[in-house]
Amino acid sequence: MKLEINGRPVLASPGDTIYSAAKKAGIAIPGLCSSDDLAPFGSCRLCLCEVEGQSGLPASCTTPVREGMVVHTESERLNRLRRNIVELYLSEQPAGDRAPESLQWLAKSLGLRQVRYPQPSHRQDVVDRSNPFFTFDNAACISCARCVRACDEIQGTHALTMLHRGFASRPVAGAASLTGEEAAGFASSNCVSCGACVKECPTGALMEKTVAEQGPPERTVRTTCAYCGVGCAFDAGVGDGTVVNMVPADDGPSNQGHACMKGRFGWTYNYAPDRLRVPLLRQGNQWVEMSWPDALDRIAHEWVRLRDTYGPDALATISSSRGTNEENYLFGKFMRCVVGSNHIDNCARVCHSATVTGMMDTIGASAATNSIQDLDLAKLVLVVGANPTESHPVVGARIKQAVRRGAALIVIDPRRTELARLADLHLQLHPGTNVALLNGLGHILIQEGLIDQDYVRDRTQGFEEWVKVVESCTPETTSKVTGVPAHLIAEAARRYATSGGSMAVHGLGMTEHRWGSHGVMALVNLALATGNIGKPGTGINPLRGQNNVQGASDVGCLPTFFAGYQPFDNPELAAAHLAITGRPLPTTRGMKTPDMWDAAIAGTLKSLWIIGYDVAQTDPNLKKVHAALKSLEFLIVQDLFLSETAKLAHLVIPGASFLEKDGTFTNLERRIQRIRKAVEPPAGVLPDWQVVCEVSARMGYPMWYGHPSAIMDEIAQLAPMFAGVSYDRLEAPEGLQWPVPSKEHPGTSLMHEHSFPKGKAQFVAVDYLPPGESPTETYPLVLITGRILQHYNCGAQTRRTGIMQVVDTDVLEIHARDAAQLDLHDGEIVRLVSARGEARLPVMVSDRVQPGELFTSFHFPHTDLNVLLSSSADESSKCPEYKVSTVRIEKVLPAGTPATPMRVMLIT
Amino acid sequence: MSTATRLYLSNDTSARAAGAGVLADAWSEHPEVQLIRISSRGAFFLEPMVERDSPAGRVAWFNVTAQDLPLILSGTDGTPVRSIPFLAQQTRFTFANFGETEPLALDEYQARGGLSGLETALRIGPDAIIEELRVSQLRGRGGAAFPVWNKWKVAQQARADDKYVVANADEGDAGTYCDRMILEGDPFRLLEGMLICARAIGAGRGYVYCRQEYPAAAKTLRAAIQKADEAELLELDGEPFPIEVVEGAGSYVCGEETALLESLEGKRGVVRARPPYPAQSGLYGRPTIVSNVLTFASIPNILSRGGAWHAALGTKQSRGTMALQLGGRVKHPGLVEVPFGLSLHQVLEQFGGGMAPGSRFKAVQVGGPLGSLFPASQMDIPICYDAFAKAGAVLGHGGIVVYDHETDMVDLARHFMAFTADESCGKCTPCRIGSVRGREILERIQSGSGTIEDLALLHDLGDTMKVASLCALGGRAPYPVLTAIEHFPAEFRSKLRT
Amino acid sequence: MHEQVKSILAKVRSEPSNILKALLALQEQLGHVPTEAVPDIAHALGVTTAQVAGVLSYYPDLRLTAPGRHLIRVCMGESCYANGCGRLLRELQDRLRVDVGETAAGGKFTLDTMSCAGNCAVSPTVMIDRDLHGRLLPSQLDTLLERYK
Ligand SMILES: Nc1nc2c(c(=O)[nH]1)N[C@H]1C(S)=C(S)[C@@H](COP(=O)(O)OP(=O)(O)OC[C@H]3O[C@@H](n4cnc5c(=O)[nH]c(N)nc54)[C@H](O)[C@@H]3O)O[C@H]1N2
Ligand SMILES: Nc1nc2c(c(=O)[nH]1)N[C@H]1C(S)=C(S)[C@@H](COP(=O)(O)OP(=O)(O)OC[C@H]3O[C@@H](n4cnc5c(=O)[nH]c(N)nc54)[C@H](O)[C@@H]3O)O[C@H]1N2
Ligand SMILES: Cc1cc2nc3c(=O)[nH]c(=O)nc-3n(C[C@H](O)[C@H](O)[C@H](O)COP(=O)(O)O)c2cc1C
Ligand code: SF4
Ligand code: SF4
Ligand code: SF4
Ligand code: SF4
Ligand code: SF4
Ligand code: FES
Ligand code: FES
Ligand SMILES: [Mo]
């Protein structure tokens, strides 16, 4: 579409407004209330323009472009109006320099010298500091409602509103202002501190506390969030050698300018006083500080000794899904080339290993088939066993946006999560019954002729076997097993099949089960039967957990595959490996993490090197894990903090955080993105990749890399799916989505468009089998464990930030009926008892759980939660059954004991 | 057989406020009286007015008190309704039933030609309905005077799973009451208009957004909807077409169509930027026709008599009749339905009967609180959209308020700005801050501390508000103020600090 | 309060939820919308407290505090202005010794203003509860107020 702005020809697309078209063409129109990320609003009226042939002065930010339009955005008349508007703004602001900079700048550029309104009424002087991370100063606000709209349109939390009307209208959080508690708005609201409002605010009325205290940043460094698998792009603001703020980047491909509490504000652990700064060696009950050279020597010494005495099987590494691709690759290389085994794993094991098995056996590739941006195209989103508004908040917000746009939403979850509340259909099944439910949906598809026959014929095999299995899964039987009403099962199946583009996302509610892989297969079967794979806005999309859990597996931190999921027995790979590394590729499969515990207890495993993974808190059946760790002769733990695992180590090595090193992460949509060093690590601290290089050299195999980019070049040489990846290409803000088979290949946002890796996809018929445990009289309740928004996994990082002011404990969520039966009240401490052990934590009545079921998180070590869990795991993947344990509740203190004060915020 | 005399007494809110309620109470015990509560003829200066049948048509008694009953029953001193000049000189189409029928008598409505427009609409189908409206040249009566057919066409062509018809019964302009009269006095006409619209655009649900200040109107309309439903009228193509009455909560700007839609959704009644227009994306984002009550009420006649009939009335740009509502210090306040084209002067003299006793003319305001003021010298302006537009004024919803010699123009100007400041939704800067600044300036002038610069500033502010405001509340607010200064400069200057 | 609010709201619950309608229904029953009830209202409607606060603070008719037994509203519209509503309002303020928006001692009357009651042809207008009184002269106020107990 062609138009003319200020005499210049400008190209625009149909969705553009004059404002956005001008902006793209480099023509700046003054404006305070519009934003690329928000719907047109038109409140400040600074962006008025003249359109030839049209009377009046339309606001350019709300006027759509038309072919051939002739627009003027600058004229004496417009200038005068803008000056008058800025004058009005300034008239309600505090005098002088206290007025927001953006207004002062506008005043200056428009030639406004003096405000002609004498002693007028001005804004109410209200400051709300109740959010831990930012403040709101009403005096500096211009009531443009960008914050409110950000909260509604971007984040979908609706924590903000404009209050009152007319001159008095101003933004507030929650409803506290109505009762005069003006300064407590944010704390009283459902604000999730995503920071979207702060970013949108054009005046600084909303401002990060760190910026207020330390001043605005001097420079920014583009990097990627190191918490969850969404992989939000950030600009780290740096001033005086320290990080001042983290602002999500508009051109971030997976986040498009959005973020969540953890990435936006939860980075201050970087400056926690108890960050590890020097290597620590255990001497009896004491830690003694060690110099770096001594520590590295010590590792090399112990591992050479143990390898030479007991053979390579005495050593193993668990690498960190929190670390970079390059680091993970190097740890794998170290094990294979220096130790000579495949005894390496990462915490994908406890997380989405069942997804890997389930998708490999059906589709032949184990990563998300589609991209996050496909949520904009999906007609229906099916969320199975995932809680994205807490675990992947930016994806969660995007799903809420899709719903706002009119997409249908179906949630399969035993809990009433935020998305479940918003959903068209919530199938509230009993934990551990995914296979039954998904087969039940399949039954309807066949009964009602909702199968995509062409797709099934052309692109799949094994359909008939699947039909045979689901035939018996009538709504009635399914309902009996799952607890989901039959009509909901039928309705969900119909909608999924007929939406015109159904996108499935799944999480640990799928995988962390006795039959997790089967659950994934049952889901894939539905997608295949309805033709919902290989098209935009569809697919099977595991919401991979940690920032680089996808990448750690991709680059070969697995006992079963080399980088790029290549089998060890591939002769071409073996030759290439030998040529490039100078060492043969060991061909025997290594130990998976649980095998390592067994080997340690059996005494065959002598040393473990654990990098950034707090197994002593987060693995299941903790008594066993602790026993295993204690049986080791030499435990090396490399971490940012003295984690529960580090406390058991013989040698602790400090790590450099993601803000302190270069590298890449691969997010949940297979997108490889750069992290960049923004600040220096604490004096002397080496990033994990340099540590392994140093140790390797000391063990006689020097690995010299000038920069992580060289490591990536080596990965590209050895793994065909990364063949086209290089750091110069990763400079582009959008990174690269694998597979990238060549330098010319643009990367793959949509997989399996024309064929599957194995040609045709395979239906794998699976029968429902019950979870490892069912309620008994002694253990009558089913405990589900999982995440809350505010804290992250072992909590080592989030517990060292202002997030503690929002949530400072795990709580046991219990349904009101059960609570009444057990006479339990909010805040009372209870003992949770399972066949394995017991944990203590406060209870909270919650309508997120059903009667007979409990939920809690595992973010606080003193809860000791994972002691309760068994070693039951998915048969093929060894993914632990974190989601189903049977327990009973015992009161710890007599009734009437006052509840412990606690900070808790349940997302509903 | 009853020997009681049938007396007709209006049940209209204003008639009751003028005393009809007291009469009804006083006479309820009289067996010789059979009181029929009808709609009001709109000659409010005569209310309470009591009528009875006579061989030569209805005969009326004016400004009746309870003690007048014997007189009326004896039939003395009544005036034939037909000979009341205020009524006789009008051209009543939309208000033809007023004073004649019982508001909720569907059979009477039908007997007087009601529902024949709907019948035609059902017969001829959407395209032909819209064509008839195009030919009629009917423009919206709510204020913006946009061609009705045009809006309907957009909504008709929009593709959506749902469409809505919304009657704007917010009637916020002070000085206007014709919507209220229709809601209370001839509700089936509104419903018929809405059904025709629904038929034309393919809507599945209707709403009437009624201002909270009109409890009787909402009640009558709800009763009418129920009657219509019982008569199986609320059905189109075999599908139900439910109509719901929703009451506002005292916000003037909720009469603005987009703010109205926000309010109808239960949210803050804040104005939305356009485009998209409601006809494209309105209630819950679906195509929605928002039209004024009077607009809907004008439509049945157009369908039954034909668009050409309507186009033959009025002036070149303003076809049909206009319901003018006289108020303020005029001698004969009331409703006047006449074809467009009479001059303001003619209307005030011929119908208004000049000034109220003891009052001398000072200014007249047309088009509600946002309408311009006219001094005596500008009284020959014709009642017509174009002539008003040319004069920088608006006809608005047809309210005409006359101010007398006692009016303090500075205080009146302050009153206008204060109104805007009170009613501003607060979304856009020129109105949110500007209306308060404007009020402050006028307060300064009123208190004697204003300067000549203040007047200049007021002009500059007014210009900014006029062109830069998002909606017509802020955009029109300066007009009454600036026309007051323009026509009565001395009153303002004399108050300035020198 | 909890239960009462819930039961009132249960009757007006709609899909999608309509905050204004719910608040008006509450006010109809309780005379005002108590701010303490905001969390309950939000919960019952499935919206946030901010959303309720935004609507509640927007509309002039929604009251956060209980009004007197009778609500007197003086029309401030232009026709009433021309016919002397200013004088009526001042008289009422003097007689009841209250300002606009306040409740007179004893809790009998709350004084408020309104914009046009659509009674312009019979103005000035005073609305008491749901009754309109037109062509009102200041001298008639005493007898009028006496009719309300
Ligand atoms: N805030 C935050 N974000 C995180 C993390 C964190 O600790 N905190 N951790 C990251 C990591 S490592 C991961 S792996 C991801 C995990 O992200 P999610 O997969 O979202 O994690 P969970 O909360 O463990 O479980 C998801 C849901 O599964 C449901 N569920 C339990 N049992 C069943 C079942 O039988 N069937 C079905 N259908 N659903 C069931 C639970 O009720 C829960 O709502 O999150 C990542 N993001
Ligand atoms: N009950 C229950 N338990 C669970 C789960 C559950 O759902 N329920 N979920 C499981 C799942 S899915 C997962 S993934 C695990 C996650 O559990 P963990 O992997 O144990 O937890 P994290 O907090 O992700 O990170 C572990 C450590 O990495 C460190 N770290 C971060 N960055 C770096 C770095 O750059 N270098 C180094 N050297 N260290 C770093 C942190 O300080 C932290 O101590 O928990 C599992 N445990
Ligand atoms: C501040 C403001 C108040 C308005 N109030 C009303 C009103 O009370 N009734 C009405 O019908 N239109 C009102 N309008 C006009 C409506 O926005 C809209 O144009 C009208 O309802 C459309 O109907 P029509 O086409 O039948 O005129 C108002 C406009 C503005 C700017
Ligand atoms: S931080 Fe996020 S959730 Fe909180 S008010 Fe701002 S936009 Fe809403
Ligand atoms: S806080 Fe900022 S974004 Fe929000 S209304 Fe005020 S100026 Fe606008
Ligand atoms: S959504 Fe995930 S990647 Fe994005 S900011 Fe939050 S934790 Fe970081
Ligand atoms: S001024 Fe108005 S009434 Fe007169 S001819 Fe023109 S359009 Fe018609
Ligand atoms: S002009 Fe006034 S009422 Fe209209 S949108 Fe702007 S602030 Fe709201
Ligand atoms: S930027 Fe267009 S009105 Fe504010
Ligand atoms: S101006 Fe007061 S009733 Fe209309
Ligand atoms: Mo995970």
GROMACS .gro file of N, CA and C in nm, chain A residues 237-304:
model
  204
  237GLY      N    1   2.057  -0.373   3.120
  237GLY     CA    2   2.107  -0.237   3.137
  237GLY      C    3   2.222  -0.238   3.236
  238VAL      N    4   2.334  -0.181   3.197
  238VAL     CA    5   2.452  -0.186   3.281
  238VAL      C    6   2.497  -0.044   3.314
  239GLY      N    7   2.527  -0.021   3.439
  239GLY     CA    8   2.582   0.108   3.480
  239GLY      C    9   2.686   0.082   3.587
  240ASP      N   10   2.799   0.144   3.576
  240ASP     CA   11   2.901   0.132   3.678
  240ASP      C   12   2.944  -0.013   3.699
  241GLY      N   13   2.945  -0.089   3.590
  241GLY     CA   14   2.993  -0.226   3.599
  241GLY      C   15   2.895  -0.324   3.662
  242THR      N   16   2.775  -0.278   3.698
  242THR     CA   17   2.677  -0.373   3.749
  242THR      C   18   2.547  -0.363   3.669
  243VAL      N   19   2.470  -0.469   3.679
  243VAL     CA   20   2.342  -0.468   3.610
  243VAL      C   21   2.246  -0.377   3.686
  244VAL      N   22   2.176  -0.292   3.613
  244VAL     CA   23   2.082  -0.198   3.673
  244VAL      C   24   1.939  -0.244   3.650
  245ASN      N   25   1.913  -0.292   3.530
  245ASN     CA   26   1.780  -0.346   3.503
  245ASN      C   27   1.787  -0.443   3.386
  246MET      N   28   1.677  -0.515   3.371
  246MET     CA   29   1.665  -0.607   3.259
  246MET      C   30   1.534  -0.572   3.190
  247VAL      N   31   1.545  -0.531   3.063
  247VAL     CA   32   1.425  -0.488   2.992
  247VAL      C   33   1.402  -0.580   2.873
  248PRO      N   34   1.286  -0.641   2.866
  248PRO     CA   35   1.261  -0.734   2.756
  248PRO      C   36   1.266  -0.663   2.620
  249ALA      N   37   1.324  -0.731   2.523
  249ALA     CA   38   1.347  -0.668   2.393
  249ALA      C   39   1.227  -0.685   2.301
  250ASP      N   40   1.192  -0.576   2.235
  250ASP     CA   41   1.078  -0.580   2.143
  250ASP      C   42   1.101  -0.676   2.027
  251ASP      N   43   1.228  -0.686   1.985
  251ASP     CA   44   1.255  -0.777   1.873
  251ASP      C   45   1.293  -0.916   1.923
  252GLY      N   46   1.266  -0.944   2.049
  252GLY     CA   47   1.287  -1.080   2.098
  252GLY      C   48   1.185  -1.171   2.031
  253PRO      N   49   1.233  -1.272   1.959
  253PRO     CA   50   1.139  -1.351   1.878
  253PRO      C   51   1.037  -1.429   1.960
  254SER      N   52   1.076  -1.475   2.078
  254SER     CA   53   0.979  -1.554   2.153
  254SER      C   54   0.899  -1.468   2.250
  255ASN      N   55   0.949  -1.353   2.285
  255ASN     CA   56   0.876  -1.273   2.385
  255ASN      C   57   0.822  -1.141   2.333
  256GLN      N   58   0.874  -1.093   2.219
  256GLN     CA   59   0.823  -0.969   2.160
  256GLN      C   60   0.802  -0.859   2.264
  257GLY      N   61   0.904  -0.840   2.345
  257GLY     CA   62   0.899  -0.729   2.439
  257GLY      C   63   0.838  -0.762   2.573
  258HIS      N   64   0.791  -0.883   2.590
  258HIS     CA   65   0.727  -0.917   2.717
  258HIS      C   66   0.822  -1.002   2.803
  259ALA      N   67   0.786  -1.016   2.929
  259ALA     CA   68   0.869  -1.093   3.022
  259ALA      C   69   0.785  -1.135   3.140
  260CYS      N   70   0.850  -1.202   3.235
  260CYS     CA   71   0.781  -1.234   3.359
  260CYS      C   72   0.865  -1.188   3.477
  261MET      N   73   0.804  -1.197   3.592
  261MET     CA   74   0.868  -1.151   3.716
  261MET      C   75   1.011  -1.200   3.732
  262LYS      N   76   1.034  -1.328   3.701
  262LYS     CA   77   1.165  -1.385   3.730
  262LYS      C   78   1.273  -1.323   3.640
  263GLY      N   79   1.245  -1.323   3.509
  263GLY     CA   80   1.346  -1.270   3.419
  263GLY      C   81   1.363  -1.120   3.433
  264ARG      N   82   1.253  -1.051   3.459
  264ARG     CA   83   1.256  -0.905   3.461
  264ARG      C   84   1.317  -0.852   3.588
  265PHE      N   85   1.280  -0.916   3.701
  265PHE     CA   86   1.325  -0.860   3.829
  265PHE      C   87   1.403  -0.960   3.914
  266GLY      N   88   1.399  -1.088   3.874
  266GLY     CA   89   1.458  -1.191   3.959
  266GLY      C   90   1.604  -1.220   3.927
  267TRP      N   91   1.678  -1.118   3.885
  267TRP     CA   92   1.820  -1.139   3.851
  267TRP      C   93   1.914  -1.091   3.960
  268THR      N   94   1.860  -1.037   4.068
  268THR     CA   95   1.947  -0.974   4.168
  268THR      C   96   2.023  -1.076   4.252
  269TYR      N   97   1.991  -1.208   4.238
  269TYR     CA   98   2.073  -1.310   4.302
  269TYR      C   99   2.218  -1.295   4.257
  270ASN      N  100   2.235  -1.236   4.140
  270ASN     CA  101   2.369  -1.218   4.088
  270ASN      C  102   2.457  -1.144   4.189
  271TYR      N  103   2.392  -1.062   4.270
  271TYR     CA  104   2.469  -0.983   4.366
  271TYR      C  105   2.442  -1.028   4.510
  272ALA      N  106   2.389  -1.150   4.524
  272ALA     CA  107   2.361  -1.200   4.659
  272ALA      C  108   2.492  -1.211   4.736
  273PRO      N  109   2.489  -1.174   4.862
  273PRO     CA  110   2.613  -1.178   4.941
  273PRO      C  111   2.672  -1.318   4.951
  274ASP      N  112   2.586  -1.421   4.945
  274ASP     CA  113   2.642  -1.556   4.961
  274ASP      C  114   2.670  -1.624   4.828
  275ARG      N  115   2.682  -1.547   4.721
  275ARG     CA  116   2.731  -1.606   4.594
  275ARG      C  117   2.864  -1.674   4.623
  276LEU      N  118   2.885  -1.789   4.562
  276LEU     CA  119   3.015  -1.856   4.576
  276LEU      C  120   3.118  -1.776   4.497
  277ARG      N  121   3.231  -1.749   4.560
  277ARG     CA  122   3.334  -1.670   4.493
  277ARG      C  123   3.467  -1.743   4.480
  278VAL      N  124   3.487  -1.839   4.568
  278VAL     CA  125   3.612  -1.917   4.559
  278VAL      C  126   3.580  -2.065   4.574
  279PRO      N  127   3.663  -2.151   4.518
  279PRO     CA  128   3.644  -2.295   4.536
  279PRO      C  129   3.654  -2.332   4.684
  280LEU      N  130   3.573  -2.429   4.723
  280LEU     CA  131   3.570  -2.472   4.864
  280LEU      C  132   3.598  -2.621   4.871
  281LEU      N  133   3.684  -2.657   4.962
  281LEU     CA  134   3.716  -2.798   4.982
  281LEU      C  135   3.667  -2.841   5.120
  282ARG      N  136   3.605  -2.960   5.121
  282ARG     CA  137   3.556  -3.007   5.250
  282ARG      C  138   3.673  -3.067   5.329
  283GLN      N  139   3.683  -3.022   5.454
  283GLN     CA  140   3.776  -3.089   5.545
  283GLN      C  141   3.701  -3.120   5.670
  284GLY      N  142   3.659  -3.245   5.681
  284GLY     CA  143   3.573  -3.282   5.793
  284GLY      C  144   3.441  -3.211   5.779
  285ASN      N  145   3.403  -3.132   5.881
  285ASN     CA  146   3.279  -3.057   5.873
  285ASN      C  147   3.300  -2.915   5.825
  286GLN      N  148   3.420  -2.888   5.783
  286GLN     CA  149   3.456  -2.750   5.752
  286GLN      C  150   3.479  -2.730   5.603
  287TRP      N  151   3.452  -2.609   5.558
  287TRP     CA  152   3.489  -2.571   5.423
  287TRP      C  153   3.617  -2.491   5.431
  288VAL      N  154   3.712  -2.525   5.347
  288VAL     CA  155   3.830  -2.439   5.337
  288VAL      C  156   3.839  -2.383   5.197
  289GLU      N  157   3.875  -2.257   5.190
  289GLU     CA  158   3.886  -2.193   5.060
  289GLU      C  159   4.010  -2.245   4.990
  290MET      N  160   3.997  -2.253   4.859
  290MET     CA  161   4.107  -2.307   4.778
  290MET      C  162   4.136  -2.210   4.666
  291SER      N  163   4.257  -2.209   4.620
  291SER     CA  164   4.286  -2.126   4.503
  291SER      C  165   4.233  -2.198   4.379
  292TRP      N  166   4.208  -2.122   4.275
  292TRP     CA  167   4.157  -2.184   4.153
  292TRP      C  168   4.253  -2.289   4.098
  293PRO      N  169   4.381  -2.259   4.083
  293PRO     CA  170   4.471  -2.362   4.027
  293PRO      C  171   4.471  -2.489   4.111
  294ASP      N  172   4.469  -2.473   4.244
  294ASP     CA  173   4.469  -2.591   4.330
  294ASP      C  174   4.342  -2.673   4.310
  295ALA      N  175   4.230  -2.602   4.299
  295ALA     CA  176   4.102  -2.671   4.284
  295ALA      C  177   4.098  -2.749   4.153
  296LEU      N  178   4.144  -2.686   4.046
  296LEU     CA  179   4.142  -2.754   3.916
  296LEU      C  180   4.237  -2.873   3.917
  297ASP      N  181   4.352  -2.853   3.978
  297ASP     CA  182   4.449  -2.965   3.992
  297ASP      C  183   4.385  -3.080   4.066
  298ARG      N  184   4.311  -3.041   4.170
  298ARG     CA  185   4.253  -3.144   4.256
  298ARG      C  186   4.152  -3.231   4.180
  299ILE      N  187   4.069  -3.166   4.100
  299ILE     CA  188   3.973  -3.243   4.021
  299ILE      C  189   4.047  -3.338   3.928
  300ALA      N  190   4.140  -3.282   3.856
  300ALA     CA  191   4.214  -3.363   3.759
  300ALA      C  192   4.281  -3.480   3.830
  301HIS      N  193   4.338  -3.449   3.943
  301HIS     CA  194   4.410  -3.553   4.018
  301HIS      C  195   4.315  -3.666   4.058
  302GLU      N  196   4.201  -3.628   4.119
  302GLU     CA  197   4.108  -3.730   4.167
  302GLU      C  198   4.055  -3.814   4.051
  303TRP      N  199   4.021  -3.746   3.940
  303TRP     CA  200   3.958  -3.820   3.831
  303TRP      C  201   4.058  -3.909   3.757
  304VAL      N  202   4.181  -3.866   3.749
  304VAL     CA  203   4.282  -3.953   3.687
  304VAL      C  204   4.302  -4.076   3.775
   0.00000   0.00000   0.00000
